PDB file of C-alpha atoms in Angstrom:
ATOM      1  CA  UNK L  12     -30.284  -0.216  25.768  1.00  0.00           C
ATOM      2  CA  UNK L  13     -31.069  -0.898  29.409  1.00  0.00           C
ATOM      3  CA  UNK L  14     -30.081   1.648  32.016  1.00  0.00           C
ATOM      4  CA  UNK L  15     -28.925   0.412  35.399  1.00  0.00           C
ATOM      5  CA  UNK L  16     -31.281   1.405  38.219  1.00  0.00           C
ATOM      6  CA  UNK L  17     -29.460   3.678  40.623  1.00  0.00           C
ATOM      7  CA  UNK L  18     -29.707   3.651  44.401  1.00  0.00           C
ATOM      8  CA  UNK L  19     -31.959   6.456  45.706  1.00  0.00           C
ATOM      9  CA  UNK L  20     -29.056   7.897  47.726  1.00  0.00           C
ATOM     10  CA  UNK L  21     -27.012   8.207  44.530  1.00  0.00           C
ATOM     11  CA  UNK L  22     -29.845   9.903  42.626  1.00  0.00           C
ATOM     12  CA  UNK L  23     -30.206  12.393  45.504  1.00  0.00           C
ATOM     13  CA  UNK L  24     -26.472  13.083  45.226  1.00  0.00           C
ATOM     14  CA  UNK L  25     -26.833  13.798  41.489  1.00  0.00           C
ATOM     15  CA  UNK L  26     -29.787  16.108  42.164  1.00  0.00           C
ATOM     16  CA  UNK L  27     -27.728  17.946  44.799  1.00  0.00           C
ATOM     17  CA  UNK L  28     -24.851  18.311  42.322  1.00  0.00           C
ATOM     18  CA  UNK L  29     -27.237  19.831  39.770  1.00  0.00           C
ATOM     19  CA  UNK L  30     -28.475  22.409  42.276  1.00  0.00           C
ATOM     20  CA  UNK L  31     -24.917  23.169  43.400  1.00  0.00           C
ATOM     21  CA  UNK L  32     -24.073  23.827  39.739  1.00  0.00           C
ATOM     22  CA  UNK L  33     -26.989  26.290  39.461  1.00  0.00           C
ATOM     23  CA  UNK L  34     -25.375  28.272  42.275  1.00  0.00           C
ATOM     24  CA  UNK L  35     -21.902  28.273  40.698  1.00  0.00           C
ATOM     25  CA  UNK L  36     -22.594  31.192  38.309  1.00  0.00           C
ATOM     26  CA  UNK L  37     -20.773  29.018  35.770  1.00  0.00           C
ATOM     27  CA  UNK L  38     -22.839  27.891  32.776  1.00  0.00           C
ATOM     28  CA  UNK L  39     -20.225  25.298  31.798  1.00  0.00           C
ATOM     29  CA  UNK L  40     -20.416  23.709  35.261  1.00  0.00           C
ATOM     30  CA  UNK L  41     -24.222  23.636  35.025  1.00  0.00           C
ATOM     31  CA  UNK L  42     -24.178  22.183  31.493  1.00  0.00           C
ATOM     32  CA  UNK L  43     -21.721  19.462  32.561  1.00  0.00           C
ATOM     33  CA  UNK L  44     -24.492  17.830  34.614  1.00  0.00           C
ATOM     34  CA  UNK L  45     -26.282  16.796  31.369  1.00  0.00           C
ATOM     35  CA  UNK L  46     -25.697  13.871  29.015  1.00  0.00           C
ATOM     36  CA  UNK L  47     -24.652  14.883  25.480  1.00  0.00           C
ATOM     37  CA  UNK L  48     -28.065  13.974  24.052  1.00  0.00           C
ATOM     38  CA  UNK L  49     -30.180  15.207  26.972  1.00  0.00           C
ATOM     39  CA  UNK L  50     -33.635  16.602  26.298  1.00  0.00           C
ATOM     40  CA  UNK L  51     -34.299  19.787  28.247  1.00  0.00           C
ATOM     41  CA  UNK L  52     -37.619  21.618  28.416  1.00  0.00           C
ATOM     42  CA  UNK L  53     -36.922  24.469  30.814  1.00  0.00           C
ATOM     43  CA  UNK L  54     -39.309  26.024  31.373  1.00  0.00           C
ATOM     44  CA  UNK L  55     -41.997  23.600  30.209  1.00  0.00           C
ATOM     45  CA  UNK L  56     -43.868  25.157  27.304  1.00  0.00           C
ATOM     46  CA  UNK L  57     -40.701  26.334  25.561  1.00  0.00           C
ATOM     47  CA  UNK L  58     -39.148  24.427  22.680  1.00  0.00           C
ATOM     48  CA  UNK L  59     -37.190  21.438  24.020  1.00  0.00           C
ATOM     49  CA  UNK L  60     -33.467  21.444  23.336  1.00  0.00           C
ATOM     50  CA  UNK L  61     -31.428  18.296  22.865  1.00  0.00           C
ATOM     51  CA  UNK L  62     -27.710  18.847  22.479  1.00  0.00           C
ATOM     52  CA  UNK L  63     -24.785  19.994  24.586  1.00  0.00           C
ATOM     53  CA  UNK L  64     -24.260  23.275  22.720  1.00  0.00           C
ATOM     54  CA  UNK L  65     -27.895  24.347  23.171  1.00  0.00           C
ATOM     55  CA  UNK L  66     -27.831  23.342  26.846  1.00  0.00           C
ATOM     56  CA  UNK L  67     -24.714  25.451  27.440  1.00  0.00           C
ATOM     57  CA  UNK L  68     -26.299  28.393  25.601  1.00  0.00           C
ATOM     58  CA  UNK L  69     -29.447  28.056  27.742  1.00  0.00           C
ATOM     59  CA  UNK L  70     -27.320  28.238  30.884  1.00  0.00           C
ATOM     60  CA  UNK L  71     -25.354  31.236  29.590  1.00  0.00           C
ATOM     61  CA  UNK L  72     -28.525  33.087  28.578  1.00  0.00           C
ATOM     62  CA  UNK L  73     -30.154  32.533  31.960  1.00  0.00           C
ATOM     63  CA  UNK L  74     -27.092  33.432  34.027  1.00  0.00           C
ATOM     64  CA  UNK L  75     -26.294  36.518  31.931  1.00  0.00           C
ATOM     65  CA  UNK L  76     -29.266  38.356  33.438  1.00  0.00           C
ATOM     66  CA  UNK L  77     -27.850  38.108  36.954  1.00  0.00           C
ATOM     67  CA  UNK L  78     -24.887  39.208  39.019  1.00  0.00           C
ATOM     68  CA  UNK L  79     -25.484  35.943  40.870  1.00  0.00           C
ATOM     69  CA  UNK L  80     -28.268  33.398  40.877  1.00  0.00           C
ATOM     70  CA  UNK L  81     -28.955  29.935  42.169  1.00  0.00           C
ATOM     71  CA  UNK L  82     -31.611  27.363  42.867  1.00  0.00           C
ATOM     72  CA  UNK L  83     -32.027  25.843  46.329  1.00  0.00           C
ATOM     73  CA  UNK L  84     -33.718  22.444  46.551  1.00  0.00           C
ATOM     74  CA  UNK L  85     -36.360  22.207  49.248  1.00  0.00           C
ATOM     75  CA  UNK L  86     -37.864  18.776  48.657  1.00  0.00           C
ATOM     76  CA  UNK L  87     -36.594  15.862  46.569  1.00  0.00           C
ATOM     77  CA  UNK L  88     -38.476  12.636  45.859  1.00  0.00           C
ATOM     78  CA  UNK L  89     -36.733   9.770  44.061  1.00  0.00           C
ATOM     79  CA  UNK L  90     -38.155   6.730  42.280  1.00  0.00           C
ATOM     80  CA  UNK L  91     -35.658   4.661  40.301  1.00  0.00           C
ATOM     81  CA  UNK L  92     -33.540   6.957  38.143  1.00  0.00           C
ATOM     82  CA  UNK L  93     -36.158   9.712  38.285  1.00  0.00           C
ATOM     83  CA  UNK L  94     -36.438  12.559  40.744  1.00  0.00           C
ATOM     84  CA  UNK L  95     -38.829  15.424  41.362  1.00  0.00           C
ATOM     85  CA  UNK L  96     -37.497  18.458  43.191  1.00  0.00           C
ATOM     86  CA  UNK L  97     -39.255  21.553  44.470  1.00  0.00           C
ATOM     87  CA  UNK L  98     -36.914  24.528  44.593  1.00  0.00           C
ATOM     88  CA  UNK L  99     -36.637  28.241  45.254  1.00  0.00           C
ATOM     89  CA  UNK L 100     -34.423  30.414  43.103  1.00  0.00           C
ATOM     90  CA  UNK L 101     -32.783  33.553  44.381  1.00  0.00           C
ATOM     91  CA  UNK L 102     -30.747  36.057  42.460  1.00  0.00           C
ATOM     92  CA  UNK L 103     -29.399  39.558  42.153  1.00  0.00           C
ATOM     93  CA  UNK L 104     -30.188  41.024  38.746  1.00  0.00           C
ATOM     94  CA  UNK L 105     -27.760  43.168  36.751  1.00  0.00           C
ATOM     95  CA  UNK L 106     -29.996  46.101  37.767  1.00  0.00           C
ATOM     96  CA  UNK L 107     -29.363  45.370  41.452  1.00  0.00           C
ATOM     97  CA  UNK L 108     -32.776  43.866  42.264  1.00  0.00           C
ATOM     98  CA  UNK L 109     -33.065  40.868  44.581  1.00  0.00           C
ATOM     99  CA  UNK L 110     -35.528  38.365  43.096  1.00  0.00           C
ATOM    100  CA  UNK L 111     -37.100  35.095  44.194  1.00  0.00           C
ATOM    101  CA  UNK L 112     -38.830  32.486  42.046  1.00  0.00           C
ATOM    102  CA  UNK L 113     -40.080  28.955  42.590  1.00  0.00           C
ATOM    103  CA  UNK L 114     -40.497  25.818  40.569  1.00  0.00           C
ATOM    104  CA  UNK L 115     -40.383  22.069  40.278  1.00  0.00           C
ATOM    105  CA  UNK L 116     -37.901  20.090  38.200  1.00  0.00           C
ATOM    106  CA  UNK L 117     -38.428  16.542  36.994  1.00  0.00           C
ATOM    107  CA  UNK L 118     -35.160  14.702  36.277  1.00  0.00           C
ATOM    108  CA  UNK L 119     -34.200  11.413  34.659  1.00  0.00           C
ATOM    109  CA  UNK L 120     -30.590  10.279  35.119  1.00  0.00           C
ATOM    110  CA  UNK L 121     -28.479   7.728  33.278  1.00  0.00           C
ATOM    111  CA  UNK L 122     -26.233   5.269  35.113  1.00  0.00           C
ATOM    112  CA  UNK L 123     -23.334   7.771  34.868  1.00  0.00           C
ATOM    113  CA  UNK L 124     -25.315  10.324  36.862  1.00  0.00           C
ATOM    114  CA  UNK L 125     -25.894  12.608  33.894  1.00  0.00           C
ATOM    115  CA  UNK L 126     -29.301  14.138  33.277  1.00  0.00           C
ATOM    116  CA  UNK L 127     -30.931  12.644  30.176  1.00  0.00           C
ATOM    117  CA  UNK L 128     -34.253  14.429  30.586  1.00  0.00           C
ATOM    118  CA  UNK L 129     -35.155  17.570  32.512  1.00  0.00           C
ATOM    119  CA  UNK L 130     -38.485  19.357  32.676  1.00  0.00           C
ATOM    120  CA  UNK L 131     -38.582  22.617  34.595  1.00  0.00           C
ATOM    121  CA  UNK L 132     -41.986  23.803  35.770  1.00  0.00           C
ATOM    122  CA  UNK L 133     -41.618  27.513  36.514  1.00  0.00           C
ATOM    123  CA  UNK L 134     -42.231  30.886  34.892  1.00  0.00           C
ATOM    124  CA  UNK L 135     -39.712  33.714  34.472  1.00  0.00           C
ATOM    125  CA  UNK L 136     -42.717  36.063  34.559  1.00  0.00           C
ATOM    126  CA  UNK L 137     -43.365  35.085  38.179  1.00  0.00           C
ATOM    127  CA  UNK L 138     -40.078  36.346  39.622  1.00  0.00           C
ATOM    128  CA  UNK L 139     -40.835  38.350  42.753  1.00  0.00           C
ATOM    129  CA  UNK L 140     -38.702  41.329  43.670  1.00  0.00           C
ATOM    130  CA  UNK L 141     -37.665  41.123  47.314  1.00  0.00           C
ATOM    131  CA  UNK L 142     -37.068  44.062  49.638  1.00  0.00           C
ATOM    132  CA  UNK L 143     -33.554  44.493  50.984  1.00  0.00           C
TER     133      UNK L 143
END
């Protein structure tokens, strides 16, 4: 099956929609950005997941540790249907701590704008508590 090559502007739009979904505090909204058979390794080094149910559960598990959380894209580079994005995450934990964390995501999109492959390069162990 051949996938149609998307215009860079469109891929940037899909990347922006993904990051908007990370800030929604809604795991279903986040999971809706993925194709049904997407492969997600987030963070890289963990066991890849590859179905909608697991993707939704990943989103729920991550968001459950926060009162609010979101990723903010800082740099996006697009080639074909692939994109690399550097981001900063910010959140308020259930314990009331402000945290910051950084990473890079590598995306591959299908012609419908759904993510078919995502690799997240970041470490939960590197979250930095910020002063208020």
